[in-house]
Tab-separated table of C-alpha atoms and ligand atoms in Angstrom:
chain	number	residue	atom	x	y	z
A	671	MET	CA	3.705	-26.493	-90.187
A	672	LEU	CA	4.123	-22.698	-90.524
A	673	PRO	CA	3.686	-20.604	-87.369
A	674	LEU	CA	0.286	-19.030	-86.674
A	675	ARG	CA	0.904	-15.289	-87.087
A	676	ILE	CA	-0.698	-13.060	-84.490
A	677	GLY	CA	-1.330	-9.306	-84.635
A	678	LEU	CA	-1.913	-7.926	-81.147
A	679	CYS	CA	-3.972	-4.724	-80.816
A	680	GLY	CA	-3.882	-3.086	-77.388
A	681	LEU	CA	-1.123	-3.135	-74.784
A	682	GLY	CA	-3.018	-2.415	-71.594
A	683	THR	CA	-3.284	-4.870	-68.688
A	684	VAL	CA	-4.573	-7.763	-70.805
A	685	GLY	CA	-2.350	-7.079	-73.823
A	686	ARG	CA	0.797	-7.142	-71.719
A	687	GLY	CA	-0.393	-10.250	-69.871
A	688	THR	CA	-1.071	-12.033	-73.164
A	689	LEU	CA	2.375	-11.191	-74.514
A	690	GLU	CA	4.009	-12.415	-71.315
A	691	VAL	CA	2.197	-15.786	-71.258
A	692	LEU	CA	2.743	-16.335	-75.000
A	693	ARG	CA	6.475	-15.851	-74.419
A	694	ARG	CA	6.773	-17.791	-71.180
A	695	ASN	CA	4.861	-20.840	-72.390
A	696	ALA	CA	5.855	-20.682	-76.077
A	697	GLY	CA	7.221	-24.223	-76.389
A	698	MET	CA	4.340	-25.852	-74.571
A	699	LEU	CA	1.728	-23.873	-76.522
A	700	ALA	CA	3.316	-24.918	-79.827
A	701	GLN	CA	3.126	-28.547	-78.749
A	702	ARG	CA	-0.498	-28.201	-77.726
A	703	CYS	CA	-1.692	-26.769	-81.018
A	704	GLY	CA	0.796	-28.316	-83.401
A	705	ARG	CA	2.438	-25.086	-84.575
A	706	GLU	CA	4.293	-22.103	-83.189
A	707	LEU	CA	2.417	-18.976	-82.172
A	708	GLU	CA	4.328	-15.968	-83.440
A	709	VAL	CA	3.400	-12.360	-82.619
A	710	VAL	CA	4.276	-10.566	-85.864
A	711	GLN	CA	2.976	-7.061	-85.081
A	712	ILE	CA	1.774	-5.092	-82.073
A	713	GLY	CA	-0.385	-1.983	-82.181
A	714	ALA	CA	-1.473	0.521	-79.555
A	715	ARG	CA	-2.945	3.961	-80.107
A	716	SER	CA	-1.070	5.612	-77.233
A	717	ALA	CA	2.671	6.190	-76.986
A	718	ARG	CA	4.962	3.146	-77.242
A	719	PRO	CA	4.518	1.402	-73.906
A	720	GLU	CA	7.084	0.390	-71.346
A	721	ALA	CA	6.621	-3.290	-72.196
A	722	ASP	CA	9.654	-4.995	-73.714
A	723	LEU	CA	8.532	-5.837	-77.225
A	724	GLY	CA	11.887	-7.271	-78.338
A	725	ALA	CA	12.100	-7.313	-82.119
A	726	ILE	CA	8.337	-7.325	-82.714
A	727	PRO	CA	7.336	-4.409	-84.988
A	728	PHE	CA	5.164	-1.809	-83.246
A	729	THR	CA	2.643	0.625	-84.759
A	730	HIS	CA	0.272	3.320	-83.504
A	731	ASP	CA	-2.021	2.486	-86.417
A	732	ILE	CA	-4.054	-0.496	-85.241
A	733	PHE	CA	-5.811	-0.658	-88.632
A	734	ALA	CA	-2.444	-1.477	-90.208
A	735	ILE	CA	-2.644	-4.798	-88.325
A	736	ALA	CA	-6.099	-5.549	-89.752
A	737	ALA	CA	-4.648	-4.905	-93.217
A	738	ASN	CA	-1.339	-6.749	-92.719
A	739	PRO	CA	-1.268	-9.792	-95.063
A	740	ALA	CA	1.228	-11.443	-92.692
A	741	VAL	CA	-1.351	-11.581	-89.861
A	742	ASP	CA	-3.546	-14.699	-89.545
A	743	VAL	CA	-5.232	-13.828	-86.225
A	744	LEU	CA	-6.038	-10.340	-84.980
A	745	VAL	CA	-6.280	-10.173	-81.182
A	746	GLU	CA	-8.403	-7.173	-80.183
A	747	LEU	CA	-7.592	-5.968	-76.668
A	748	ILE	CA	-8.209	-2.243	-77.018
A	749	GLY	CA	-11.637	-2.321	-75.290
A	750	GLY	CA	-14.670	-0.084	-75.830
A	751	VAL	CA	-17.055	-0.168	-78.762
A	752	GLU	CA	-15.458	2.181	-81.313
A	753	PRO	CA	-13.005	1.904	-82.962
A	754	ALA	CA	-12.916	-1.759	-81.814
A	755	ARG	CA	-16.050	-2.537	-83.881
A	756	GLU	CA	-14.576	-1.065	-87.024
A	757	LEU	CA	-11.237	-2.772	-86.407
A	758	VAL	CA	-12.861	-6.191	-86.000
A	759	LEU	CA	-15.093	-5.705	-89.061
A	760	THR	CA	-12.059	-4.697	-91.124
A	761	ALA	CA	-10.070	-7.704	-89.916
A	762	ILE	CA	-12.974	-10.030	-90.735
A	763	ALA	CA	-13.408	-8.452	-94.181
A	764	ASN	CA	-9.704	-9.130	-94.757
A	765	GLY	CA	-10.216	-12.807	-93.886
A	766	LYS	CA	-8.521	-12.743	-90.491
A	767	GLN	CA	-9.530	-14.850	-87.526
A	768	VAL	CA	-10.368	-12.619	-84.571
A	769	VAL	CA	-9.999	-13.105	-80.821
A	770	THR	CA	-11.411	-10.468	-78.480
A	771	ALA	CA	-11.754	-9.896	-74.748
A	772	ASN	CA	-14.212	-7.061	-75.364
A	773	LYS	CA	-17.572	-7.678	-73.655
A	774	ALA	CA	-18.998	-4.240	-74.472
A	775	LEU	CA	-18.311	-4.951	-78.140
A	776	ILE	CA	-19.795	-8.452	-78.196
A	777	ALA	CA	-22.826	-7.511	-76.082
A	778	GLY	CA	-23.563	-4.365	-78.088
A	779	CYS	CA	-22.592	-5.335	-81.655
A	780	GLY	CA	-22.199	-9.136	-81.530
A	781	ASP	CA	-25.089	-9.884	-83.878
A	782	GLU	CA	-23.508	-7.754	-86.615
A	783	LEU	CA	-19.981	-9.067	-86.001
A	784	PHE	CA	-20.925	-12.752	-85.898
A	785	ALA	CA	-22.947	-12.365	-89.104
A	786	ALA	CA	-19.902	-10.810	-90.799
A	787	ALA	CA	-17.588	-13.552	-89.486
A	788	ARG	CA	-19.981	-16.262	-90.593
A	789	ALA	CA	-20.328	-14.757	-94.074
A	790	ARG	CA	-16.516	-14.593	-94.432
A	791	GLY	CA	-16.000	-18.084	-92.943
A	792	VAL	CA	-13.750	-16.910	-90.097
A	793	THR	CA	-13.954	-17.335	-86.334
A	794	LEU	CA	-14.706	-14.557	-83.873
A	795	ALA	CA	-13.793	-15.951	-80.442
A	796	TYR	CA	-14.514	-14.223	-77.132
A	797	GLU	CA	-13.806	-16.553	-74.174
A	798	ALA	CA	-11.993	-13.717	-72.354
A	799	ALA	CA	-15.018	-11.406	-72.591
A	800	VAL	CA	-16.842	-13.145	-69.733
A	801	ALA	CA	-15.523	-14.021	-66.274
A	802	GLY	CA	-11.823	-13.551	-67.079
A	803	GLY	CA	-9.942	-16.822	-66.789
A	804	ILE	CA	-12.974	-19.065	-66.167
A	805	PRO	CA	-13.721	-21.066	-69.326
A	806	ILE	CA	-17.449	-20.405	-69.034
A	807	ILE	CA	-18.057	-19.829	-72.763
A	808	LYS	CA	-16.554	-23.222	-73.555
A	809	ALA	CA	-18.531	-24.811	-70.730
A	810	LEU	CA	-21.830	-23.468	-72.100
A	811	ARG	CA	-21.062	-24.061	-75.781
A	812	GLU	CA	-19.489	-27.468	-75.438
A	813	GLY	CA	-19.518	-29.077	-72.005
A	814	LEU	CA	-23.200	-28.348	-71.277
A	815	ALA	CA	-24.462	-28.538	-74.859
A	816	ALA	CA	-26.769	-31.463	-74.041
A	817	ASN	CA	-28.740	-29.482	-71.477
A	818	ARG	CA	-31.788	-27.270	-71.483
A	819	ILE	CA	-30.532	-24.490	-69.220
A	820	ARG	CA	-32.980	-23.490	-66.479
A	821	TRP	CA	-31.003	-20.610	-65.076
A	822	LEU	CA	-27.570	-19.212	-64.602
A	823	ALA	CA	-26.452	-16.751	-61.998
A	824	GLY	CA	-23.215	-15.480	-60.702
A	825	ILE	CA	-20.675	-12.954	-59.661
A	826	ILE	CA	-19.420	-11.610	-62.973
A	827	ASN	CA	-17.838	-8.302	-62.047
A	828	GLY	CA	-14.613	-8.731	-60.091
A	829	THR	CA	-14.344	-5.065	-59.144
A	830	SER	CA	-17.791	-4.999	-57.510
A	831	ASN	CA	-17.092	-8.248	-55.682
A	832	PHE	CA	-13.745	-6.931	-54.474
A	833	ILE	CA	-15.380	-3.734	-53.167
A	834	LEU	CA	-18.237	-5.580	-51.391
A	835	SER	CA	-15.784	-8.093	-49.867
A	836	GLU	CA	-13.480	-5.379	-48.510
A	837	MET	CA	-16.422	-3.327	-47.165
A	838	ARG	CA	-17.792	-6.344	-45.339
A	839	ASP	CA	-14.575	-7.948	-44.073
A	840	LYS	CA	-12.506	-4.865	-43.280
A	841	GLY	CA	-15.144	-2.144	-42.901
A	842	ARG	CA	-13.386	-0.154	-45.654
A	843	GLU	CA	-14.915	2.769	-47.557
A	844	PHE	CA	-16.299	2.232	-51.044
A	845	ALA	CA	-14.189	4.964	-52.706
A	846	ASP	CA	-10.915	3.698	-51.195
A	847	VAL	CA	-11.431	0.160	-52.341
A	848	LEU	CA	-12.359	1.303	-55.839
A	849	VAL	CA	-9.014	3.114	-56.153
A	850	GLU	CA	-7.236	-0.084	-55.111
A	851	ALA	CA	-9.237	-2.123	-57.674
A	852	GLN	CA	-8.054	0.318	-60.344
A	853	LEU	CA	-4.436	-0.014	-59.231
A	854	LEU	CA	-4.689	-3.814	-59.292
A	855	GLY	CA	-5.925	-3.709	-62.907
A	856	TYR	CA	-9.386	-5.164	-62.124
A	857	ALA	CA	-11.487	-2.115	-62.985
A	858	GLU	CA	-12.451	-0.938	-66.461
A	859	ALA	CA	-10.796	2.223	-67.831
A	860	ASP	CA	-14.084	3.903	-66.859
A	861	PRO	CA	-14.872	2.249	-63.493
A	862	THR	CA	-18.498	3.444	-63.503
A	863	LEU	CA	-19.049	0.532	-65.924
A	864	ASP	CA	-18.114	-1.775	-63.033
A	865	VAL	CA	-19.859	-0.146	-60.090
A	866	GLU	CA	-23.066	0.744	-61.981
A	867	GLY	CA	-23.517	-2.854	-63.161
A	868	ILE	CA	-23.016	-2.198	-66.887
A	869	ASP	CA	-19.971	-4.455	-67.255
A	870	ALA	CA	-21.919	-7.272	-65.584
A	871	ALA	CA	-24.852	-6.617	-67.958
A	872	HIS	CA	-22.517	-6.947	-70.959
A	873	LYS	CA	-21.361	-10.320	-69.691
A	874	LEU	CA	-24.839	-11.508	-68.728
A	875	VAL	CA	-26.321	-10.978	-72.194
A	876	ILE	CA	-23.482	-12.998	-73.725
A	877	LEU	CA	-24.082	-15.855	-71.267
A	878	ALA	CA	-27.858	-15.696	-71.802
A	879	ALA	CA	-27.441	-15.790	-75.592
A	880	LEU	CA	-25.423	-18.994	-75.247
A	881	ALA	CA	-27.614	-20.550	-72.570
A	882	PHE	CA	-30.994	-19.857	-74.174
A	883	GLY	CA	-30.115	-19.439	-77.851
A	884	MET	CA	-31.528	-15.917	-77.779
A	885	PRO	CA	-30.347	-12.670	-79.377
A	886	LEU	CA	-27.962	-10.355	-77.502
A	887	ARG	CA	-30.513	-8.205	-75.624
A	888	LEU	CA	-28.426	-5.604	-73.791
A	889	ASP	CA	-31.377	-3.223	-74.151
A	890	ALA	CA	-33.588	-5.555	-72.079
A	891	VAL	CA	-31.401	-6.109	-69.003
A	892	HIS	CA	-32.515	-4.642	-65.682
A	893	ILE	CA	-29.298	-3.024	-64.388
A	894	GLU	CA	-28.402	-1.942	-60.859
A	895	GLY	CA	-24.875	-1.519	-59.521
A	896	ILE	CA	-23.431	-1.463	-56.013
A	897	THR	CA	-23.253	2.298	-55.460
A	898	ARG	CA	-26.320	2.469	-53.231
A	899	ILE	CA	-25.208	-0.336	-50.869
A	900	GLN	CA	-24.779	1.127	-47.390
A	901	PRO	CA	-22.466	-0.373	-44.750
A	902	GLU	CA	-25.459	-0.871	-42.387
A	903	ASP	CA	-27.252	-3.067	-44.928
A	904	VAL	CA	-24.123	-5.229	-45.198
A	905	ARG	CA	-24.263	-5.559	-41.364
A	906	TYR	CA	-28.015	-6.251	-41.119
A	907	ALA	CA	-27.780	-8.831	-43.899
A	908	GLY	CA	-25.017	-10.479	-41.843
A	909	ASP	CA	-27.247	-10.469	-38.723
A	910	LEU	CA	-29.869	-12.364	-40.721
A	911	GLY	CA	-27.369	-14.930	-42.046
A	912	TYR	CA	-26.823	-13.421	-45.515
A	913	ARG	CA	-24.116	-11.692	-47.535
A	914	ILE	CA	-24.673	-9.071	-50.178
A	915	LYS	CA	-23.232	-9.995	-53.566
A	916	HIS	CA	-23.577	-8.319	-56.941
A	917	LEU	CA	-25.170	-10.909	-59.216
A	918	GLY	CA	-26.050	-11.342	-62.854
A	919	ILE	CA	-29.071	-13.611	-63.306
A	920	ALA	CA	-30.649	-15.109	-66.416
A	921	ARG	CA	-33.599	-17.305	-65.610
A	922	ARG	CA	-36.199	-18.947	-67.790
A	923	ASN	CA	-39.702	-19.224	-66.358
A	924	ASP	CA	-42.954	-20.141	-68.072
A	925	ARG	CA	-43.663	-16.536	-69.083
A	926	GLY	CA	-40.271	-15.561	-70.448
A	927	ILE	CA	-36.678	-14.866	-69.520
A	928	GLU	CA	-35.504	-12.721	-66.625
A	929	LEU	CA	-32.300	-10.822	-67.379
A	930	ARG	CA	-31.097	-8.776	-64.438
A	931	VAL	CA	-27.977	-7.564	-62.650
A	932	HIS	CA	-28.249	-6.156	-59.146
A	933	PRO	CA	-26.975	-6.632	-55.601
A	934	ALA	CA	-28.742	-9.441	-53.743
A	935	LEU	CA	-28.696	-11.172	-50.379
A	936	VAL	CA	-27.376	-14.727	-50.661
A	937	PRO	CA	-27.307	-17.234	-47.783
A	938	GLU	CA	-24.035	-17.036	-45.854
A	939	ARG	CA	-23.488	-20.776	-46.251
A	940	SER	CA	-24.064	-20.841	-50.017
A	941	LEU	CA	-21.051	-21.468	-52.242
A	942	VAL	CA	-21.466	-18.128	-53.949
A	943	ALA	CA	-21.199	-16.332	-50.586
A	944	GLN	CA	-17.678	-17.770	-50.176
A	945	VAL	CA	-16.446	-16.164	-53.400
A	946	HIS	CA	-14.349	-13.192	-52.312
A	947	GLY	CA	-12.244	-10.439	-53.808
A	948	ALA	CA	-11.886	-10.276	-57.583
A	949	LEU	CA	-12.953	-13.898	-57.991
A	950	ASN	CA	-15.934	-14.623	-60.223
A	951	ALA	CA	-18.313	-17.561	-59.956
A	952	VAL	CA	-21.043	-18.660	-62.323
A	953	MET	CA	-23.671	-21.249	-61.406
A	954	VAL	CA	-25.425	-22.969	-64.280
A	955	ARG	CA	-28.364	-25.301	-63.813
A	956	GLY	CA	-29.129	-27.658	-66.687
A	957	ASP	CA	-31.938	-30.207	-66.898
A	958	ALA	CA	-29.555	-33.151	-67.351
A	959	VAL	CA	-26.454	-32.181	-65.372
A	960	GLY	CA	-28.209	-30.428	-62.468
A	961	GLY	CA	-26.322	-27.617	-60.724
A	962	THR	CA	-22.772	-26.724	-61.709
A	963	LEU	CA	-20.431	-24.008	-60.451
A	964	TYR	CA	-17.473	-22.405	-62.227
A	965	CYS	CA	-15.189	-20.274	-60.128
A	966	GLY	CA	-11.886	-18.469	-60.638
A	967	PRO	CA	-10.185	-15.139	-61.256
A	968	GLY	CA	-12.586	-12.900	-63.153
A	969	ALA	CA	-10.199	-10.063	-63.945
A	970	GLY	CA	-6.516	-9.226	-64.166
A	971	ALA	CA	-3.702	-9.585	-66.685
A	972	GLU	CA	-2.773	-13.257	-66.800
A	973	PRO	CA	-6.172	-14.797	-65.943
A	974	THR	CA	-7.667	-12.918	-68.898
A	975	ALA	CA	-4.622	-13.781	-71.039
A	976	SER	CA	-5.288	-17.440	-70.213
A	977	ALA	CA	-8.696	-17.175	-71.920
A	978	VAL	CA	-7.359	-15.138	-74.869
A	979	ILE	CA	-4.677	-17.745	-75.567
A	980	ALA	CA	-7.139	-20.639	-75.217
A	981	ASP	CA	-9.088	-19.066	-78.102
A	982	ILE	CA	-5.893	-18.666	-80.169
A	983	LEU	CA	-5.076	-22.352	-79.599
A	984	ASP	CA	-8.579	-23.394	-80.688
A	985	ILE	CA	-8.183	-21.381	-83.870
A	986	ALA	CA	-4.752	-22.883	-84.551
A	987	ARG	CA	-6.107	-26.415	-84.130
A	988	ARG	CA	-9.073	-25.683	-86.375
A	989	LEU	CA	-6.883	-24.189	-89.089
A	990	ASN	CA	-4.548	-27.205	-88.871
A	991	GLY	CA	-7.502	-29.455	-89.582
A	992	GLY	CA	-8.871	-27.163	-92.314
A	993	GLY	CA	-12.557	-26.751	-93.074
A	994	ARG	CA	-15.171	-24.423	-91.675
A	995	ASP	CA	-15.665	-23.643	-88.024
A	996	ALA	CA	-18.249	-26.146	-86.892
A	997	MET	CA	-18.575	-24.559	-83.446
A	998	HIS	CA	-19.085	-20.969	-84.424
A	999	PRO	CA	-19.858	-18.816	-81.369
A	1000	LEU	CA	-23.539	-17.883	-81.405
A	1001	GLY	CA	-23.638	-19.133	-84.967
A	1002	PHE	CA	-26.827	-21.083	-84.506
A	1003	ASP	CA	-30.429	-20.375	-85.306
A	1004	LEU	CA	-32.516	-19.078	-82.450
A	1005	ALA	CA	-33.388	-21.953	-80.161
A	1006	GLU	CA	-36.879	-22.693	-78.905
A	1007	ASP	CA	-36.262	-20.705	-75.706
A	1008	GLY	CA	-34.637	-17.884	-77.643
A	1009	ALA	CA	-37.994	-16.709	-78.934
A	1010	LEU	CA	-39.363	-16.164	-75.400
A	1011	PRO	CA	-39.903	-12.558	-74.334
A	1012	VAL	CA	-37.482	-10.952	-71.919
A	1013	LEU	CA	-39.515	-10.038	-68.841
A	1014	ALA	CA	-39.663	-6.598	-67.258
A	1015	ILE	CA	-38.201	-6.418	-63.740
A	1016	ASP	CA	-41.781	-6.069	-62.389
A	1017	ASP	CA	-42.375	-9.671	-63.468
A	1018	ALA	CA	-39.231	-11.054	-61.820
A	1019	GLU	CA	-39.775	-13.328	-58.808
A	1020	THR	CA	-37.358	-13.173	-55.880
A	1021	ALA	CA	-37.457	-12.830	-52.135
A	1022	HIS	CA	-36.840	-9.320	-50.785
A	1023	TYR	CA	-35.012	-7.444	-48.022
A	1024	LEU	CA	-36.674	-4.237	-46.839
A	1025	ARG	CA	-35.188	-1.746	-44.377
A	1026	VAL	CA	-37.765	0.663	-43.034
A	1027	SER	CA	-37.018	3.597	-40.776
A	1028	ALA	CA	-40.106	3.663	-38.517
A	1029	LEU	CA	-41.285	5.608	-35.483
A	1030	ASP	CA	-40.914	3.581	-32.298
A	1031	ARG	CA	-44.586	3.484	-31.301
A	1032	PRO	CA	-47.405	0.923	-30.981
A	1033	GLY	CA	-49.106	-0.303	-34.132
A	1034	VAL	CA	-46.372	0.472	-36.672
A	1035	LEU	CA	-45.373	-3.136	-37.138
A	1036	SER	CA	-48.988	-4.198	-37.650
A	1037	GLN	CA	-49.457	-1.468	-40.298
A	1038	LEU	CA	-46.463	-2.838	-42.187
A	1039	ALA	CA	-47.700	-6.393	-41.848
A	1040	GLN	CA	-51.133	-5.391	-43.170
A	1041	ILE	CA	-49.683	-3.640	-46.208
A	1042	LEU	CA	-47.586	-6.691	-47.036
A	1043	SER	CA	-50.278	-9.279	-46.389
A	1044	ALA	CA	-52.823	-7.327	-48.482
A	1045	ARG	CA	-50.518	-8.024	-51.440
A	1046	GLY	CA	-49.979	-11.667	-50.583
A	1047	ILE	CA	-46.448	-11.028	-49.269
A	1048	SER	CA	-45.360	-13.063	-46.301
A	1049	ILE	CA	-42.702	-11.987	-43.779
A	1050	GLU	CA	-40.045	-14.691	-43.360
A	1051	ALA	CA	-37.798	-12.888	-40.860
A	1052	ILE	CA	-37.738	-9.599	-39.040
A	1053	ILE	CA	-35.262	-7.607	-36.923
A	1054	GLN	CA	-35.968	-4.456	-34.997
A	1055	LYS	CA	-33.069	-2.744	-33.294
A	1056	GLU	CA	-33.626	-0.983	-29.951
A	1057	PRO	CA	-34.035	2.782	-30.258
A	1058	VAL	CA	-30.888	4.837	-29.767
A	1059	PRO	CA	-31.474	7.568	-27.123
A	1060	GLY	CA	-32.306	10.834	-28.857
A	1061	GLN	CA	-33.495	9.168	-32.090
A	1062	ASP	CA	-37.241	8.900	-32.922
A	1063	HIS	CA	-36.896	6.299	-35.605
A	1064	VAL	CA	-35.690	2.719	-35.445
A	1065	PRO	CA	-34.590	0.486	-38.304
A	1066	LEU	CA	-36.933	-2.422	-39.053
A	1067	ILE	CA	-35.485	-5.076	-41.320
A	1068	LEU	CA	-37.822	-7.530	-43.046
A	1069	LEU	CA	-37.191	-10.531	-45.271
A	1070	THR	CA	-40.143	-11.594	-47.429
A	1071	ASN	CA	-41.059	-14.783	-49.229
A	1072	ARG	CA	-40.538	-15.140	-52.972
A	1073	THR	CA	-42.841	-12.574	-54.544
A	1074	ARG	CA	-43.435	-10.886	-57.876
A	1075	GLU	CA	-41.497	-7.583	-57.899
A	1076	ARG	CA	-44.606	-5.617	-58.897
A	1077	GLU	CA	-46.314	-6.492	-55.572
A	1078	VAL	CA	-43.274	-5.551	-53.518
A	1079	ARG	CA	-42.892	-2.210	-55.267
A	1080	ALA	CA	-46.583	-1.440	-54.596
A	1081	ALA	CA	-46.120	-2.388	-50.926
A	1082	ILE	CA	-43.025	-0.191	-50.656
A	1083	ALA	CA	-44.943	2.764	-52.121
A	1084	ALA	CA	-47.701	2.229	-49.534
A	1085	ILE	CA	-45.199	1.875	-46.668
A	1086	GLU	CA	-43.477	5.105	-47.703
A	1087	GLN	CA	-46.839	6.898	-47.435
A	1088	LEU	CA	-47.221	5.961	-43.746
A	1089	GLU	CA	-46.849	8.927	-41.443
A	1090	SER	CA	-44.855	6.747	-39.037
A	1091	VAL	CA	-42.198	5.957	-41.673
A	1092	ALA	CA	-39.285	8.262	-42.448
A	1093	GLY	CA	-37.478	8.418	-45.784
A	1094	PRO	CA	-37.357	5.846	-48.565
A	1095	VAL	CA	-37.448	2.120	-47.859
A	1096	VAL	CA	-34.153	0.391	-48.655
A	1097	HIS	CA	-34.949	-2.523	-50.972
A	1098	LEU	CA	-32.640	-5.363	-51.956
A	1099	ARG	CA	-33.463	-8.704	-53.515
A	1100	LYS	CA	-32.596	-12.034	-51.909
A	1101	GLU	CA	-31.558	-15.069	-53.957
A	1102	ALA	CA	-31.359	-18.600	-52.573
A	1103	LEU	CA	-29.711	-19.875	-55.797
A	1104	ASP	CA	-30.746	-23.405	-54.956
A	1105	GLU	CA	-34.124	-23.986	-56.579
A	1106	VAL	CA	-34.375	-26.029	-59.790
B	2368	HSE	N1	-13.649	-4.799	-64.921
B	2368	HSE	C1	-13.917	-6.191	-65.070
B	2368	HSE	C2	-14.250	-6.768	-63.697
B	2368	HSE	C3	-12.723	-6.865	-65.669
B	2368	HSE	O1	-14.002	-6.103	-62.687
B	2368	HSE	O2	-14.794	-7.850	-63.631
B	2368	HSE	C4	-13.016	-8.226	-66.208
B	2368	HSE	O3	-13.973	-8.221	-67.214
């Protein structure tokens, strides 16, 4: 059989990793898919990189790869929405199979791109777009296909998890750790995408589309990043038996679908709390299988290359067998759940962590308790630290029961009006991640 001819666009962290693994494991990969994988052209818009490209032709014109008749599969690793969108559309129009690691592209333009791929009868594969090396797309599309998914939740931004882990374990400063995450190749070219939760939102909408058979609703995700997490909240959460993790959550309830990314307290003994550094972990609960957990490196050169190459192998096997792609990503009609509305954050139900800076005087605690109980919110745990000499206010930390967000926001507004309370209330959500 003739080799499968690959055109590689982008030679950043993931591009170089992909080239390295394709070379190192060439013989084994050929055996696994029944033909050789040959990189026939490489393109990058910036100056010719340091990487040793051997005899492989290089171009600055990535569109030349989409037009090259000798390319069977275009691998898009340039990142960002434009010109990646145009590149992928051109490749599809020219009948090429496409593999991408680009979550911003799939989350923002996936509906258009999948429609184009379907119309042209080619595959657009994107395993590497979510959770790096963890085969979570395959797990949802294939391994869990028998299940009605109740919810999925997880750590899907390695940079944020790395920063929170280092802050907690080593007391390091946010800004320092972010620089290290950039050096290690975990962070996006624009790291605000990581720390403001946008990268996690991109990944969450892709997972939710697969889990619930719904459209890609990036516009409907409630997005919070980790920038407002203070070291004292990491400590207080620890005192109460919790860790703060940045989570993406897609949950179906009887009113609709919650789509949210934000930091949350998770029990210290939960599996997700043990996931440190740039690791990712995704929990998926299906009606037949129950709870499942997928964990592994969520960022970095070779873990992401592992997912890119898995997609190339799938394409090679499919082309060997001929015929249309029976497992087209997102190429299904909207499922029953997919027609449900996406809920506003006010309608989300979680437990809550509140840190209130209150005057140390009689009656303050009972005022807080009254405000909460008037809205049906119950206090599950409370810590008050002793006053520090010279300071009027003391921190009061409360954990509530599971409550509709709307009620908690109203209670916070009322608490902030109290004369005995100083400054805004710090509010974080708490997730047990164990209910069915
Ligand atoms: N910047 C991403 C992360 C890379 O930190 O998770 C993997 O998508």
